[in-house]
Every structure is written in C-alpha cells, then in structure tokens.
mmCIF file with all atom_site columns, C-alpha atoms in Angstrom:
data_model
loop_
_atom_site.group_PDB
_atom_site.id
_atom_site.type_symbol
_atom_site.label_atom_id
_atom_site.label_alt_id
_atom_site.label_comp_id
_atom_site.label_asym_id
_atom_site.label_entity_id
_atom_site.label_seq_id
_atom_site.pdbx_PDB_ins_code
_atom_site.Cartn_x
_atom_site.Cartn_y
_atom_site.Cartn_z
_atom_site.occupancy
_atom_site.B_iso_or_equiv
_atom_site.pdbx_formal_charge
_atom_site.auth_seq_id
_atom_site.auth_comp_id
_atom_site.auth_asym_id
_atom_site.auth_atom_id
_atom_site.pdbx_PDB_model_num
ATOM 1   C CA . UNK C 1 1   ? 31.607  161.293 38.623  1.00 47.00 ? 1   UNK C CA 1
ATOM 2   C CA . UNK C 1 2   ? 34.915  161.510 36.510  1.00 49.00 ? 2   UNK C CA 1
ATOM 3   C CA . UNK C 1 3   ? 38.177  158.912 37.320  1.00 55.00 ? 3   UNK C CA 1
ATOM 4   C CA . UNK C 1 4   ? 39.468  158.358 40.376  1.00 52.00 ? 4   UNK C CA 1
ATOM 5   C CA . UNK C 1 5   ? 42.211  160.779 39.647  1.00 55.00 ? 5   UNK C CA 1
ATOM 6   C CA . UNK C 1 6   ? 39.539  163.638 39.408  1.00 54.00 ? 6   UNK C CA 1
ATOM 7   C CA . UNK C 1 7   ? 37.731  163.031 42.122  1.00 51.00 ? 7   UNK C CA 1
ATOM 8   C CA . UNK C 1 8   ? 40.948  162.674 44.477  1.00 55.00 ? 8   UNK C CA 1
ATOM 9   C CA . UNK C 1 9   ? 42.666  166.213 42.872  1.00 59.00 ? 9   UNK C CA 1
ATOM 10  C CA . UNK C 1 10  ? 39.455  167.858 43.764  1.00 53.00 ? 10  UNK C CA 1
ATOM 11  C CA . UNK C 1 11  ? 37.931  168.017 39.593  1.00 53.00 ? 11  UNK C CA 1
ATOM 12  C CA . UNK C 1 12  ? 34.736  167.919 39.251  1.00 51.00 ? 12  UNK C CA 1
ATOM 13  C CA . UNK C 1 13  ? 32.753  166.676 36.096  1.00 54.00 ? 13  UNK C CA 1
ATOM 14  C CA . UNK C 1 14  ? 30.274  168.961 34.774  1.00 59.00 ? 14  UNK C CA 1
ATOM 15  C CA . UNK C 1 15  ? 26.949  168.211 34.482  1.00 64.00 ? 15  UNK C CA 1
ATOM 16  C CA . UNK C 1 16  ? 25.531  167.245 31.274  1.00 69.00 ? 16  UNK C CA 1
ATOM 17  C CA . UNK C 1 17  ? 23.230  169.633 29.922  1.00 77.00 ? 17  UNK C CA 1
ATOM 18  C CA . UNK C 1 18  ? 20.048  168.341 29.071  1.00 80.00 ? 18  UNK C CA 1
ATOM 19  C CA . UNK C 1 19  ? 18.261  168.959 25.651  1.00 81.00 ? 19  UNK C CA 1
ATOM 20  C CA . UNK C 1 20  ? 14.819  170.301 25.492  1.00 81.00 ? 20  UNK C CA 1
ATOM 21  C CA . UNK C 1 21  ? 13.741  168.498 22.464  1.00 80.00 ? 21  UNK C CA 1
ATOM 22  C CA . UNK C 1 22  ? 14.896  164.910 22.869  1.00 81.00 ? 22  UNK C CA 1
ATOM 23  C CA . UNK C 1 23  ? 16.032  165.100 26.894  1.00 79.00 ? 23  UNK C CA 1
ATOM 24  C CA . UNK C 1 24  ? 19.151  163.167 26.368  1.00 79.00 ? 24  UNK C CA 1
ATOM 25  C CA . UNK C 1 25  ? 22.509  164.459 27.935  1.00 77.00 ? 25  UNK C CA 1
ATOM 26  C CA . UNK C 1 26  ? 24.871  166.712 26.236  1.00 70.00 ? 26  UNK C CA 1
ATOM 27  C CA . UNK C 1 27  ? 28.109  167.930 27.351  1.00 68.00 ? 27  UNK C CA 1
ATOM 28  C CA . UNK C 1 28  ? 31.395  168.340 25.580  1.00 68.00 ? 28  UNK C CA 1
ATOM 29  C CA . UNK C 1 29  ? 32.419  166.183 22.788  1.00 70.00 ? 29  UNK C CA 1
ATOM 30  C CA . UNK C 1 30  ? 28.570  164.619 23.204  1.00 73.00 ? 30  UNK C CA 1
ATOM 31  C CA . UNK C 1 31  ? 26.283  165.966 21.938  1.00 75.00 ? 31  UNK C CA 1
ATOM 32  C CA . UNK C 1 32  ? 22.549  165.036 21.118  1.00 80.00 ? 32  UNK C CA 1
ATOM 33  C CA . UNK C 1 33  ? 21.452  165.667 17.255  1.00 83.00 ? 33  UNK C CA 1
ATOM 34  C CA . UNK C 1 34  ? 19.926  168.625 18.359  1.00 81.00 ? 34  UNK C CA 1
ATOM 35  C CA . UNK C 1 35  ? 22.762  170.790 19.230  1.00 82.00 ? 35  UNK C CA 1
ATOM 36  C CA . UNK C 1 36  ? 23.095  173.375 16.902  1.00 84.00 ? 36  UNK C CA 1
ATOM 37  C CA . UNK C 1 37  ? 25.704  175.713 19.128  1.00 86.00 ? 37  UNK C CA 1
ATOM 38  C CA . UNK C 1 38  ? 27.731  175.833 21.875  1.00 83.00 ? 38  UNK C CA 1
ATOM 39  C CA . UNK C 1 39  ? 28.812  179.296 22.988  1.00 83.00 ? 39  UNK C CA 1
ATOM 40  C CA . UNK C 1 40  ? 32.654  178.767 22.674  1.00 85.00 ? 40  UNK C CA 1
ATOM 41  C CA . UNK C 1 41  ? 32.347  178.248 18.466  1.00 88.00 ? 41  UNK C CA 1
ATOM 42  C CA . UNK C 1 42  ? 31.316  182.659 19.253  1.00 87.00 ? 42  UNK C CA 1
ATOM 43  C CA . UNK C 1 43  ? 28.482  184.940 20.074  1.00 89.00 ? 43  UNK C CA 1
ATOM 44  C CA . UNK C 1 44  ? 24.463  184.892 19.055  1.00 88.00 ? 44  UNK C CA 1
ATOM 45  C CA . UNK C 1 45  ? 25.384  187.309 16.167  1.00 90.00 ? 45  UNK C CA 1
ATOM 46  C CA . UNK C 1 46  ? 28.251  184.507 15.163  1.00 91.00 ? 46  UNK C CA 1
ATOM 47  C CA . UNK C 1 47  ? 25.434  181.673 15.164  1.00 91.00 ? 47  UNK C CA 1
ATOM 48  C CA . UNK C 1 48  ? 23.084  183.956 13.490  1.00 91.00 ? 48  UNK C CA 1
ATOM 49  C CA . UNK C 1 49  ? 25.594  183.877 10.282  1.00 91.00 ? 49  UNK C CA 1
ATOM 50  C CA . UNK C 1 50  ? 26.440  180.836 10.794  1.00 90.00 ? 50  UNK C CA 1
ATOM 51  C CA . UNK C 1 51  ? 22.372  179.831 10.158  1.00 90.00 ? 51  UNK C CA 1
ATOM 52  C CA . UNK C 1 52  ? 22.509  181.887 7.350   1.00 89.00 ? 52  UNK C CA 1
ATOM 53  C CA . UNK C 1 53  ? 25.363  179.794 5.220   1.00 89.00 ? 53  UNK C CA 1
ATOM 54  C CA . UNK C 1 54  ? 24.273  176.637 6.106   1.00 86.00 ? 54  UNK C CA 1
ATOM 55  C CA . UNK C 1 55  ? 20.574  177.186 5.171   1.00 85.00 ? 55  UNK C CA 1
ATOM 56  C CA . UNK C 1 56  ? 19.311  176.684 1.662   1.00 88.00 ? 56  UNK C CA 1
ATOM 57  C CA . UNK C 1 57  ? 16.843  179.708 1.534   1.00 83.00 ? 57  UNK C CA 1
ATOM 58  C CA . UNK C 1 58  ? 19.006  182.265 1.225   1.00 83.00 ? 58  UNK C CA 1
ATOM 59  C CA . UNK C 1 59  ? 21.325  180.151 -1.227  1.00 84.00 ? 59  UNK C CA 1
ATOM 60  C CA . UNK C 1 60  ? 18.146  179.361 -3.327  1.00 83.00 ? 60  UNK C CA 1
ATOM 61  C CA . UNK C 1 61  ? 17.575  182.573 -3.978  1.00 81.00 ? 61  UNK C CA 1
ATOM 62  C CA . UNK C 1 62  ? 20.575  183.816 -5.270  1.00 83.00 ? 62  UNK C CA 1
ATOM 63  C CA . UNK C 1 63  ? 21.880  185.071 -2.003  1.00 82.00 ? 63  UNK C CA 1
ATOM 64  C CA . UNK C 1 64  ? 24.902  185.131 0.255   1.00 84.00 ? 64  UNK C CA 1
ATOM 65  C CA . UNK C 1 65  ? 24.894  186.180 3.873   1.00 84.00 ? 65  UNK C CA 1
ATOM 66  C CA . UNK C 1 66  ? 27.903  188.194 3.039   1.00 88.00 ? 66  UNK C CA 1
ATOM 67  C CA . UNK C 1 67  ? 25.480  190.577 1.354   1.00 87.00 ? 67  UNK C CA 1
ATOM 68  C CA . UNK C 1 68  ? 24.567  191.530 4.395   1.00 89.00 ? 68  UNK C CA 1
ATOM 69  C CA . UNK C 1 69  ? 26.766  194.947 5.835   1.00 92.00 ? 69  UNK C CA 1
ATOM 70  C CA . UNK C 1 70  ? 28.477  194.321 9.377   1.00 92.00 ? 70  UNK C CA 1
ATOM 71  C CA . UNK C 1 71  ? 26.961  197.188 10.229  1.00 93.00 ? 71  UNK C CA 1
ATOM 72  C CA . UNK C 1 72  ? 23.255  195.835 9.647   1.00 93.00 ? 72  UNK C CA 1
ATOM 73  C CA . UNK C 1 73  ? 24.287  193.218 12.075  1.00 92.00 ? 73  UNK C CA 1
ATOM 74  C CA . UNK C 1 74  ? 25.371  195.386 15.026  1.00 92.00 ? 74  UNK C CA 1
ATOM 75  C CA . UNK C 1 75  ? 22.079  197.666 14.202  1.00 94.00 ? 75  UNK C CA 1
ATOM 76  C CA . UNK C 1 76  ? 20.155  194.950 14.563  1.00 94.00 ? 76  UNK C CA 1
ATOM 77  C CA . UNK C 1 77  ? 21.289  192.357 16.995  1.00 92.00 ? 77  UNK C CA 1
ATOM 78  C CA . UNK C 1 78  ? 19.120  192.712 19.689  1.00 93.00 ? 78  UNK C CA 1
ATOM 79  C CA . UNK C 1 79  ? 16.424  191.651 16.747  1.00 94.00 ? 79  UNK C CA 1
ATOM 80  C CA . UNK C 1 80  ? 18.189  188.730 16.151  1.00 93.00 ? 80  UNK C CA 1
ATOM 81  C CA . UNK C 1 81  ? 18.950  187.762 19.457  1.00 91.00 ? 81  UNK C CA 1
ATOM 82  C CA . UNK C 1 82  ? 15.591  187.680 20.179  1.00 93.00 ? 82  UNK C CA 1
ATOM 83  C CA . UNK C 1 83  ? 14.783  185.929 16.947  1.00 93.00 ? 83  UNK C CA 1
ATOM 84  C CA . UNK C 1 84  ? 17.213  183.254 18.185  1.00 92.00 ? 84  UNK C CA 1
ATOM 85  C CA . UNK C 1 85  ? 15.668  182.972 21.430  1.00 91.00 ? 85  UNK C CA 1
ATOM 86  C CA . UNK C 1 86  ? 12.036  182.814 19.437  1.00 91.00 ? 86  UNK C CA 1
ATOM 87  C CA . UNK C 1 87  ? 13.154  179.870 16.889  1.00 91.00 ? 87  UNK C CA 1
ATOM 88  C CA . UNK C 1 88  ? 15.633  178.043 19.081  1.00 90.00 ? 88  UNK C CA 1
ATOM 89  C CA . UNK C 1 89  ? 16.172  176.576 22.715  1.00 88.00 ? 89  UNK C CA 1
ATOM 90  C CA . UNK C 1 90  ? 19.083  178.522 24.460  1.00 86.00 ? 90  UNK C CA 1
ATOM 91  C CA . UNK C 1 91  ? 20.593  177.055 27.439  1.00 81.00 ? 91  UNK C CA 1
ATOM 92  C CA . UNK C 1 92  ? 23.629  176.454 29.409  1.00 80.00 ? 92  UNK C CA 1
ATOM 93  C CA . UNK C 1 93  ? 26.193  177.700 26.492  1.00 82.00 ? 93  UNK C CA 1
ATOM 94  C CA . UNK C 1 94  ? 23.978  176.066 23.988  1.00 84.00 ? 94  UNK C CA 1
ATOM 95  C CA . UNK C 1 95  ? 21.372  176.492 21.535  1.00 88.00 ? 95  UNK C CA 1
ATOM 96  C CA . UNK C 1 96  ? 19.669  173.057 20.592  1.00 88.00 ? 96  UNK C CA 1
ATOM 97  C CA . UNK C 1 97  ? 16.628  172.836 17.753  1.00 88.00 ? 97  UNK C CA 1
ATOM 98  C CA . UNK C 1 98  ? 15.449  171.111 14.704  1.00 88.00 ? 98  UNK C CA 1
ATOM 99  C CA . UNK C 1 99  ? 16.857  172.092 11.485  1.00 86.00 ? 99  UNK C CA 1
ATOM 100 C CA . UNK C 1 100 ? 13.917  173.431 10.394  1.00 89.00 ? 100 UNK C CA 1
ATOM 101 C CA . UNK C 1 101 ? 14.230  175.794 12.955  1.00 90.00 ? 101 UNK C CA 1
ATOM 102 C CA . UNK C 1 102 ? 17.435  176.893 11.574  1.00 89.00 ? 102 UNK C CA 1
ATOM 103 C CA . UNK C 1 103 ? 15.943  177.729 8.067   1.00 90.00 ? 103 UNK C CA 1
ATOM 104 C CA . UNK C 1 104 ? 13.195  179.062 9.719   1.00 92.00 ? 104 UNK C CA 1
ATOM 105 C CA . UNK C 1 105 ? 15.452  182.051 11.424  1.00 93.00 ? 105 UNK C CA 1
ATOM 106 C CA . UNK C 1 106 ? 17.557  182.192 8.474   1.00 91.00 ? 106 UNK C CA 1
ATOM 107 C CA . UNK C 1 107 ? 14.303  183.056 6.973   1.00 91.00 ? 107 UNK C CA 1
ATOM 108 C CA . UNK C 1 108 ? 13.684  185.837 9.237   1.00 92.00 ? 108 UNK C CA 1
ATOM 109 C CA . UNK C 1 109 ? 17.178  187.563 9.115   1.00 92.00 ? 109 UNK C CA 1
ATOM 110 C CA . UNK C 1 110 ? 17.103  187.373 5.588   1.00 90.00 ? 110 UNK C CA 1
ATOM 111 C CA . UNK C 1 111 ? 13.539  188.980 5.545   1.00 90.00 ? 111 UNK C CA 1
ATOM 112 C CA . UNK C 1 112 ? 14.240  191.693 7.742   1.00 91.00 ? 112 UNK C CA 1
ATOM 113 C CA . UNK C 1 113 ? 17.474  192.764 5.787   1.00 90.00 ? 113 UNK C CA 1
ATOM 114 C CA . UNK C 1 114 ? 15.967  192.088 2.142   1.00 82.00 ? 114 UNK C CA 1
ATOM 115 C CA . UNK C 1 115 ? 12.166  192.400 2.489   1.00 78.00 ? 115 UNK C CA 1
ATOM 116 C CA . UNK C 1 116 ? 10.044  190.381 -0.132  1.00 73.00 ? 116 UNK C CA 1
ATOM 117 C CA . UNK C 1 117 ? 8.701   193.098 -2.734  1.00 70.00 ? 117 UNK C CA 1
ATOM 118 C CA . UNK C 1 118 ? 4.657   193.797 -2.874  1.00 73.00 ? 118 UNK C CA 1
ATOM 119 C CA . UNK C 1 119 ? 3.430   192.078 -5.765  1.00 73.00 ? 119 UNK C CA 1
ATOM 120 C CA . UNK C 1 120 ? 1.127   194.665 -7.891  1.00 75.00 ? 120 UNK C CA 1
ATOM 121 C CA . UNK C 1 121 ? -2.554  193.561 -7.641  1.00 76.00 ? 121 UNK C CA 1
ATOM 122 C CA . UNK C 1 122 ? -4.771  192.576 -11.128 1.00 78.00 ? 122 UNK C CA 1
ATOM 123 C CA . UNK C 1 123 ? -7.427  194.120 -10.654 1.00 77.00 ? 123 UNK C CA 1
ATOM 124 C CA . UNK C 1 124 ? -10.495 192.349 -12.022 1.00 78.00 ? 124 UNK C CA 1
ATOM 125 C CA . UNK C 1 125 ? -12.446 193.385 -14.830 1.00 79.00 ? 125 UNK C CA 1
ATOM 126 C CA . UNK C 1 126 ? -15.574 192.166 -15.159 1.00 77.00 ? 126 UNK C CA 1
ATOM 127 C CA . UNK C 1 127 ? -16.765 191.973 -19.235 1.00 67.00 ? 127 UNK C CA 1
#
C-alpha cells in the first residue's frame, strides 16, 4: 500500500516476496531467517563463494575458498548454478534455505574442485 505520499506520486510498493520454507513475507530490509541472498549483494557465482567462507567444511579441513582458481569458477559455473538451484530455493532476486543447505553446497563445490582421495582397500586374509 505504501504512505499516502506514494500512492498520490504514482509509487508503488513492491510486493513482498514470499519464502518457500516458512511462507512469511520478505522484501527489502525484511527479511525471513531464511534468506540467504538477494541478487543485488552479486551474481550465483558471488553467492557460491560466499557459501564457501561462511561454511565450516571447507574451514575444517584446512581449506580456503581462495584455493580455488577464478578460472575453475568460470569453467564451471553452469555446475554450480545448477547446484544452487538443487540445494537452495531461488526466487524473485533471492535465494532462501536452511543453513544446512548452505554447507551442504559448500560441500559440493568443494568436492568437485578437490575430490576426496580413494582410500586403498585391506584386503582380507583369511589364516
């Protein structure tokens, strides 16, 4: 609806954007506890790093995203977009989920750049 003002000078109020997990109504400056991005803070690749620092996998293991080569990014964002799409609800200049989501593509990136090493099978030796 928006003041009086607004509505006489024509403005119009955007509509709150709903959130997929918890339904309540998000628009700018607030937001539900879901929102993990809005759009204007950069692009999916932006987010993608952004998942990556704040997520204590990588960190647990020793790891910083900025081990990971700009140009792995751009070879693989498509991947990652996708991933994003997979783990997270994208919608309306947002991308709302649980943080375990977030860990959970962090997880995935970090996978796909650094993949876990085969452990060596014991073989069993009967006496």
């Amino acid at each position: 609806m928006g003041t009086i003002i607004d509505q006489v000078e024509g403005k119009e109020q955007q509509a709150a954007v709903r959130c997929p997990v918890c339904g309540r109504g998000d628009g700018p400056g607030n937001h539900c506890p879901h929102v993990r991005w809005a759009f204007e803070q950069g692009d999916p690749l932006d987010f993608a790093k952004y998942a990556m620092q704040a997520s204590p996998y990588v960190r647990g293991r020793g790891h910083k995203w900025t081990d990971i080569p700009a140009a792995w990014w751009t070879a693989n964002g498509d991947w990652i977009i996708a991933q994003i799409d997979v783990r997270l609800h994208i919608g309306d200049g947002y991308v709302f989920g649980e943080l375990g989501d977030l860990d959970l593509l962090a997880r995935d990136v970090w996978k796909a750049f650094s993949p876990d090493h085969q452990r060596t099978s014991i073989s069993r030796v009967d006496l």
